[in-house]
Coordinates of C-alpha atoms in Angstrom, one line a residue:
M1044 CA 27.5 -9.3 -24.7
A1045 CA 27.0 -7.9 -28.2
A1046 CA 25.2 -5.0 -29.7
T1047 CA 23.1 -4.8 -32.9
G1048 CA 22.4 -1.2 -33.9
D1049 CA 20.9 0.5 -30.9
D1050 CA 19.7 -2.7 -29.3
E1051 CA 21.6 -4.5 -26.6
V1052 CA 21.7 -8.3 -27.2
L1053 CA 22.6 -10.6 -24.3
T1054 CA 23.8 -14.1 -24.7
M1055 CA 22.5 -16.9 -22.5
E1056 CA 25.8 -16.8 -20.6
D1057 CA 25.3 -13.1 -19.9
V1058 CA 21.8 -13.6 -18.7
I1059 CA 22.9 -16.5 -16.4
K1060 CA 25.6 -14.4 -14.9
R1061 CA 23.2 -11.6 -14.2
Q1062 CA 20.7 -14.0 -12.8
Q1063 CA 23.3 -15.4 -10.4
K1064 CA 24.1 -11.8 -9.3
L1065 CA 20.3 -11.3 -8.7
E1066 CA 20.2 -14.5 -6.7
H1067 CA 23.2 -13.4 -4.6
D1068 CA 21.4 -10.1 -4.0
M1069 CA 18.3 -12.0 -3.0
A1070 CA 20.3 -13.9 -0.4
M1071 CA 21.4 -10.6 1.0
V1072 CA 17.9 -9.3 1.1
E1073 CA 16.7 -12.5 2.8
Q1074 CA 19.4 -11.9 5.4
L1075 CA 18.3 -8.4 5.9
V1076 CA 14.6 -9.2 6.5
E1077 CA 15.4 -12.3 8.6
T1078 CA 13.5 -14.8 6.4
K1079 CA 15.5 -17.9 7.5
E1080 CA 13.1 -18.7 10.4
C1081 CA 9.4 -19.3 10.5
S1082 CA 7.7 -16.5 12.3
Y1083 CA 5.6 -19.0 14.3
S1084 CA 7.7 -18.7 17.4
Q1085 CA 7.0 -14.9 17.6
G1086 CA 3.4 -15.6 18.3
Y1087 CA 0.6 -13.5 16.9
V1088 CA 2.3 -10.5 15.2
K1089 CA 1.8 -8.2 12.3
Q1090 CA 3.6 -9.6 9.3
A1091 CA 3.7 -10.1 5.5
L1092 CA 1.5 -13.1 4.7
F1093 CA 1.1 -15.4 1.8
A1094 CA -1.3 -18.2 0.7
C1095 CA -0.5 -21.3 -1.2
R1096 CA -3.0 -22.4 -3.9
N1097 CA -1.4 -25.9 -4.1
C1098 CA -1.8 -26.6 -0.4
T1099 CA -5.0 -24.8 0.4
P1100 CA -7.1 -24.5 -2.9
A1101 CA -10.5 -23.0 -3.1
G1102 CA -13.0 -25.0 -1.1
S1103 CA -10.5 -25.9 1.6
E1104 CA -9.8 -24.2 4.9
P1105 CA -8.2 -20.8 4.5
A1106 CA -4.6 -20.6 5.8
G1107 CA -1.8 -18.0 5.8
I1108 CA 2.0 -18.6 5.7
C1109 CA 4.9 -16.3 6.6
L1110 CA 7.5 -15.0 4.2
A1111 CA 10.2 -17.6 5.3
C1112 CA 7.8 -20.5 4.7
S1113 CA 6.8 -19.1 1.3
L1114 CA 10.5 -19.2 0.4
K1115 CA 11.4 -22.5 1.9
C1116 CA 8.4 -24.7 2.2
H1117 CA 6.4 -23.5 -0.8
L1118 CA 9.1 -22.2 -3.2
D1119 CA 7.8 -24.2 -6.2
H1120 CA 4.1 -23.8 -5.4
D1121 CA 1.6 -21.2 -6.7
V1122 CA 2.0 -18.7 -3.9
Y1123 CA 0.3 -15.3 -3.8
E1124 CA 0.8 -12.4 -1.6
L1125 CA -1.8 -11.2 1.0
Y1126 CA 0.3 -8.2 2.1
D1127 CA 0.7 -7.4 5.8
K1128 CA -2.0 -8.4 8.4
R1129 CA -2.1 -7.9 12.1
H1130 CA -2.1 -10.5 14.9
F1131 CA -1.5 -13.5 12.8
R1132 CA 0.5 -16.7 13.4
C1133 CA 2.0 -18.7 10.6
D1134 CA -0.2 -21.7 9.7
C1135 CA 2.3 -23.6 7.6
G1136 CA 2.3 -27.3 8.4
N1137 CA -0.6 -27.3 10.8
S1138 CA -4.0 -29.1 10.4
K1139 CA -5.0 -26.9 7.5
F1140 CA -2.2 -28.4 5.4
K1141 CA -3.2 -32.0 4.9
N1142 CA -0.2 -33.3 2.9
S1143 CA 2.7 -31.1 4.0
I1144 CA 4.8 -30.2 7.0
C1145 CA 6.7 -27.0 7.9
Q1146 CA 10.3 -27.5 7.1
L1147 CA 11.3 -24.6 9.4
N1148 CA 9.3 -25.5 12.5
N1149 CA 7.5 -28.8 13.0
D1150 CA 6.5 -28.1 16.6
K1151 CA 3.2 -26.2 16.0
E1152 CA -0.2 -26.2 17.5
Y1153 CA -3.0 -28.0 15.6
T1154 CA -4.6 -24.7 14.8
N1155 CA -4.0 -21.0 15.5
E1156 CA -7.3 -20.1 17.3
E1157 CA -6.7 -16.3 17.2
N1158 CA -6.0 -16.0 13.5
K1159 CA -8.7 -14.3 11.4
Y1160 CA -9.4 -15.2 7.8
S1161 CA -11.3 -13.6 4.9
H1162 CA -11.8 -14.2 1.2
N1163 CA -8.4 -12.6 0.8
F1164 CA -6.9 -16.0 1.6
F1165 CA -8.3 -17.3 -1.6
G1166 CA -7.1 -14.4 -3.7
K1167 CA -10.4 -12.4 -3.5
Y1168 CA -10.8 -8.8 -2.6
C1169 CA -13.3 -6.0 -2.3
W1170 CA -17.1 -6.2 -2.1
C1171 CA -17.1 -7.4 -5.6
D1172 CA -15.2 -10.5 -4.5
S1173 CA -12.8 -10.3 -7.4
E1174 CA -9.1 -11.0 -7.9
Y1175 CA -6.4 -8.3 -7.9
D1176 CA -5.2 -7.1 -11.3
T1177 CA -1.8 -5.7 -10.4
Q1178 CA -1.5 -3.9 -13.7
N1179 CA -4.9 -2.1 -13.9
D1180 CA -6.5 -2.1 -10.4
V1181 CA -6.1 0.7 -7.9
M1182 CA -7.0 -0.8 -4.5
L1183 CA -7.1 0.7 -1.0
K1184 CA -6.8 -1.1 2.3
C1185 CA -9.2 -0.7 5.2
I1186 CA -7.3 -0.1 8.4
H1187 CA -9.6 -2.3 10.4
C1188 CA -10.7 -5.3 8.5
E1189 CA -7.6 -5.2 6.3
D1190 CA -9.5 -6.1 3.1
W1191 CA -8.6 -4.2 -0.1
F1192 CA -11.2 -2.3 -2.2
H1193 CA -11.2 -0.9 -5.7
D1194 CA -11.1 2.9 -5.6
H1195 CA -14.1 3.1 -7.9
H1196 CA -16.2 1.0 -5.5
L1197 CA -15.7 3.5 -2.6
Q1198 CA -18.1 6.2 -1.8
P1199 CA -17.8 9.1 -1.9
R1200 CA -15.2 9.4 -4.6
I1201 CA -12.3 11.4 -3.1
P1202 CA -8.9 12.3 -4.8
L1203 CA -6.3 9.7 -3.8
D1204 CA -3.9 12.4 -2.7
S1205 CA -6.3 14.0 -0.3
F1206 CA -6.2 11.3 2.4
Q1207 CA -3.9 8.7 4.0
E1208 CA -6.2 6.0 5.5
L1209 CA -9.5 4.4 4.8
L1210 CA -12.2 2.8 7.0
C1211 CA -14.7 0.9 4.9
K1212 CA -18.4 1.5 5.4
Q1213 CA -18.9 -1.9 7.1
C1214 CA -16.2 -1.2 9.6
I1215 CA -17.3 2.3 10.5
V1216 CA -20.6 0.6 11.7
K1217 CA -18.4 -1.4 14.1
L1218 CA -16.5 1.6 15.3
P1219 CA -19.0 4.5 15.2
F1220 CA -17.2 6.6 17.8
L1221 CA -14.5 7.4 15.1
L1222 CA -17.0 9.6 13.3
Y1223 CA -16.6 12.1 16.1
Y1224 CA -13.1 12.8 15.0
P1225 CA -12.6 15.1 11.9
H1226 CA -12.2 13.2 8.7
V1227 CA -11.8 13.9 5.0
T1228 CA -15.2 12.5 4.0
Q1229 CA -16.9 14.9 6.3
Q1230 CA -14.9 17.8 5.1
T1231 CA -15.4 16.9 1.4
L1232 CA -19.2 16.6 1.8
A1233 CA -19.3 19.9 3.7
A1234 CA -17.2 21.6 1.0
S1235 CA -19.6 20.2 -1.7
A1236 CA -22.6 21.5 0.2
A1237 CA -21.0 24.9 0.6
A1238 CA -20.1 25.2 -3.1
S1239 CA -23.7 24.5 -4.1
S1240 CA -25.1 27.3 -1.9
S1241 CA -24.7 31.0 -1.8
E1242 CA -24.4 30.9 2.0
I1243 CA -21.0 29.2 1.9
G1244 CA -20.2 29.9 5.6
S1245 CA -23.3 28.3 7.0
N1246 CA -23.4 25.0 5.3
Q1247 CA -20.9 23.0 7.4
P1248 CA -22.9 20.3 9.3
E1249 CA -23.5 20.9 12.9
S1250 CA -21.7 17.6 13.7
S1251 CA -18.6 18.7 11.8
Q1252 CA -18.5 22.0 13.7
A1253 CA -19.0 20.2 17.0
V1254 CA -16.2 17.7 16.4
S1255 CA -13.8 20.4 15.2
S1256 CA -14.6 22.6 18.2
A1257 CA -14.3 19.7 20.6
T1258 CA -11.0 18.5 19.2
T1259 CA -9.6 22.0 19.4
A1260 CA -10.9 22.6 22.9
T1261 CA -9.3 19.3 24.1
S1262 CA -6.2 19.3 22.0
S1263 CA -4.0 19.2 25.1
T1264 CA -6.2 16.5 26.9
G1265 CA -7.3 13.0 26.3
A1266 CA -4.4 11.3 28.1
E1267 CA -4.8 9.3 31.3
G1268 CA -6.5 11.2 34.0
S1269 CA -7.6 14.1 31.8
Q1270 CA -10.8 15.1 30.0
C1271 CA -12.2 12.7 27.5
R1272 CA -12.1 14.1 24.0
L1273 CA -14.8 11.8 22.7
L1274 CA -17.2 12.8 25.4
A1275 CA -16.5 16.4 24.8
A1276 CA -17.3 15.9 21.1
K1277 CA -20.5 14.0 21.8
S1278 CA -21.7 16.7 24.1
L1279 CA -21.6 19.2 21.3
D1280 CA -23.7 16.9 19.1
S1281 CA -27.0 16.7 20.9
A1282 CA -28.9 16.1 17.7
G1283 CA -26.9 13.0 16.9
S1284 CA -26.2 14.2 13.4
T1285 CA -22.6 12.9 13.5
I1286 CA -23.6 9.2 13.1
A1287 CA -26.7 9.8 11.0
G1288 CA -26.6 7.6 7.9
I1289 CA -23.7 5.6 9.3
G1290 CA -22.7 2.7 7.0
S1291 CA -23.8 4.4 3.8
Q1292 CA -20.3 5.8 3.0
D1293 CA -16.7 4.9 3.5
V1294 CA -14.6 7.2 5.7
F1295 CA -11.2 8.7 4.8
W1296 CA -8.7 10.3 7.1
A1297 CA -5.8 12.7 6.5
T1298 CA -2.2 12.2 7.6
G1299 CA -1.7 12.2 11.4
W1300 CA -5.4 11.9 12.3
R1301 CA -4.7 9.1 14.8
S1302 CA -2.8 11.5 17.0
S1303 CA -6.2 13.2 17.8
L1304 CA -7.6 10.0 19.2
C1305 CA -8.4 10.2 22.9
R1306 CA -6.3 8.0 25.2
C1307 CA -8.1 8.3 28.5
E1308 CA -8.7 5.1 30.4
S1309 CA -12.4 4.9 29.3
C1310 CA -11.4 5.2 25.6
L1311 CA -8.6 2.7 26.0
D1312 CA -11.1 0.2 27.4
M1313 CA -13.4 0.9 24.5
Y1314 CA -10.6 0.2 21.9
R1315 CA -9.9 -3.1 23.6
T1316 CA -13.6 -4.0 23.6
H1317 CA -13.9 -3.3 19.9
Q1318 CA -10.6 -5.0 19.1
A1319 CA -9.3 -1.7 17.8
T1320 CA -6.2 -1.1 19.9
H1321 CA -4.2 -1.1 16.6
L1322 CA -5.5 2.4 16.0
I1323 CA -3.3 3.8 18.7
E1324 CA -0.6 1.2 18.8
E1325 CA 0.2 1.5 15.1
E1326 CA 0.1 5.3 15.4
E1327 CA 2.7 5.2 18.2
T1328 CA 4.8 2.6 16.3
N1329 CA 4.8 4.6 13.1
A1330 CA 5.8 7.7 15.1
E1331 CA 8.7 5.8 16.7
E1332 CA 9.8 4.5 13.3
D1333 CA 9.7 8.0 11.8
E1334 CA 11.8 9.3 14.7
E1335 CA 14.3 6.4 14.2
T1336 CA 14.5 7.1 10.5
D1337 CA 15.1 10.8 11.1
N1338 CA 17.8 10.0 13.6
E1339 CA 19.4 7.5 11.2
H1340 CA 19.3 10.2 8.5
E1341 CA 20.9 12.7 10.7
D1342 CA 23.6 10.2 11.8
S1343 CA 24.4 9.3 8.2
Q1344 CA 24.8 13.0 7.3
T1345 CA 27.1 13.5 10.4
S1346 CA 29.1 10.4 9.5
A1347 CA 29.5 11.5 5.9
Q1348 CA 30.9 14.8 7.0
D1349 CA 32.8 13.6 10.1
P1350 CA 33.1 9.8 10.3
V1351 CA 33.1 9.7 14.1
G1352 CA 33.5 6.1 15.5
T1353 CA 34.9 4.7 12.3
S1354 CA 38.3 3.6 11.2
E1355 CA 39.3 3.8 7.6
G1356 CA 35.6 3.8 6.6
T1357 CA 34.7 0.7 8.6
P1358 CA 31.5 1.1 10.7
A1359 CA 32.0 0.9 14.4
G1360 CA 30.3 -2.1 16.1
P1361 CA 29.4 -5.6 14.9
V1362 CA 27.6 -4.7 11.7
T1363 CA 27.6 -7.4 9.0
G1364 CA 26.0 -8.4 5.7
V1365 CA 23.6 -6.0 4.1
A1366 CA 23.5 -3.9 7.3
A1367 CA 27.2 -3.2 6.9
A1368 CA 26.7 -2.2 3.2
A1369 CA 23.8 0.0 4.1
S1370 CA 25.5 1.7 7.1
V1371 CA 28.2 3.4 5.1
Q1372 CA 27.8 6.1 2.4
P1373 CA 26.5 4.3 -0.7
T1374 CA 28.8 4.4 -3.7
S1375 CA 26.5 2.8 -6.3
L1376 CA 22.9 2.5 -7.3
H1377 CA 22.9 -1.1 -5.9
D1378 CA 24.1 0.1 -2.5
M1379 CA 21.7 3.0 -2.5
G1380 CA 18.9 0.5 -3.1
L1381 CA 20.0 -1.6 -0.2
Q1382 CA 20.2 1.4 2.1
A1383 CA 16.7 2.5 1.1
L1384 CA 15.4 -1.0 1.7
R1385 CA 16.9 -1.1 5.2
S1386 CA 15.3 2.2 6.1
L1387 CA 11.8 0.8 5.5
P1388 CA 9.6 -0.8 8.2
I1389 CA 10.2 -4.6 8.4
V1390 CA 6.8 -5.4 6.8
A1391 CA 7.7 -3.2 3.8
Q1392 CA 11.1 -4.9 3.6
Q1393 CA 9.3 -8.3 3.6
N1394 CA 7.0 -7.2 0.9
Y1395 CA 9.8 -6.1 -1.4
A1396 CA 11.7 -9.4 -0.7
A1397 CA 8.5 -11.3 -1.7
E1398 CA 8.1 -9.4 -4.9
F1399 CA 11.8 -10.1 -5.7
R1400 CA 11.3 -13.8 -4.9
D1401 CA 8.3 -14.0 -7.3
L1402 CA 10.2 -12.2 -10.1
S1403 CA 13.3 -14.3 -9.7
S1404 CA 11.3 -17.6 -9.6
N1405 CA 9.4 -16.7 -12.8
L1406 CA 12.6 -15.6 -14.6
N1407 CA 14.4 -18.8 -13.7
R1408 CA 11.6 -20.9 -15.2
Y1409 CA 11.5 -18.8 -18.4
L1410 CA 15.2 -19.0 -18.9
A1411 CA 15.1 -22.8 -18.5
E1412 CA 12.4 -23.0 -21.1
L1413 CA 14.5 -21.0 -23.6
Q1414 CA 17.5 -23.2 -23.0
Q1415 CA 15.5 -26.3 -23.6
N1416 CA 14.3 -24.8 -26.9
G1417 CA 17.9 -24.1 -28.0
V1418 CA 17.9 -20.3 -27.5
S1419 CA 21.4 -18.9 -26.9
V1420 CA 20.8 -15.2 -27.4
I1421 CA 18.3 -13.1 -25.4
T1422 CA 16.8 -10.2 -27.3
K1423 CA 14.4 -7.4 -26.3
E1424 CA 11.6 -9.5 -27.8
H1425 CA 12.3 -12.3 -25.3
I1426 CA 12.2 -9.7 -22.5
A1427 CA 8.9 -8.3 -23.8
E1428 CA 7.4 -11.8 -23.9
F1429 CA 8.6 -12.5 -20.4
M1430 CA 7.0 -9.3 -19.0
S1431 CA 3.8 -9.9 -20.9
D1432 CA 3.5 -13.5 -19.6
L1433 CA 4.3 -12.3 -16.0
S1434 CA 1.6 -9.7 -16.2
A1435 CA -0.9 -12.2 -17.5
K1436 CA -0.1 -14.6 -14.7
R1437 CA -0.6 -12.0 -12.1
R1438 CA -4.0 -11.1 -13.6
K1439 CA -5.1 -14.7 -13.7
L1440 CA -5.1 -15.9 -10.1
Q1441 CA -7.1 -19.1 -10.5

């Protein structure tokens, strides 16, 4: 490696060595996120999904593939990320793929009857049915239909830091009972109405007051065999103002709102009927993951101060690979990164691995082109060109 002035200049040999190191790290990440097996055998699960433009182009049947298949069966194809989706079984190699088989699992059903598809599987998002510009678009995901929407297409416009989750205006029509629980949209509109009137204290909608009162009054209920929070809220809204104008606006919720959802037997049946059990299942899963993360954090602090159960810095128990590197106190930026990755939910780990795969694949192709053109030294201009081309590719999902 040489230096010219303030600029670092890398020879092709330097770049190849660094790329080999990146590929080694990728292998470690793949081990961490368990990408060596197709997820088909797990059944219908929440997972990171991808679509292959080569195998299922526009006009064909939509299909989704798991992370492992995107890395093994479609490595050299034009694959784009769909992010995580619920209750989905990998389609790779089934009847939707006319000219290819799954290299990881060739014993699959003809179709996955319970899978649900949308325009996302052809790289389209939002009501505007457009592609995702990773460099310029700010998009938000609906927690029910799992489509993504441009922030400027959502109504009302609410600061991004004021809410955690979104339910699009089409889905709130399917799940109208959720409007009886306090949400940011309601509070924002009430605040706007109050600000435009001299009688600030009297402008909160009756429905908002009813829901807030009902939620407070039943804060310790809503479990099996107890009072139904939803019925209590509805009883305070005799005028039906809560659902007036439903479908005209998107609905936003603040952090922790799902914990207020009623869990009585009647409401649990309603969630199942509306295929919305994920509202409480994911809330409970996230709470468990947060608790596990907190426990791991406490354990790491304890082991750093008093390494109980270790011998000469070796973790107790059969911990191998990246897990072993991440279970001890990190000593470098690389180790810190692996530890941070391991602490994320599995879907987030898979998403990061997918982004790494995409970057590595594109970089390999770019370096091969430079070598063919006789380039032996990599400069900052080459790096700028690569990043520009990569950005253009991501914007142009044909």
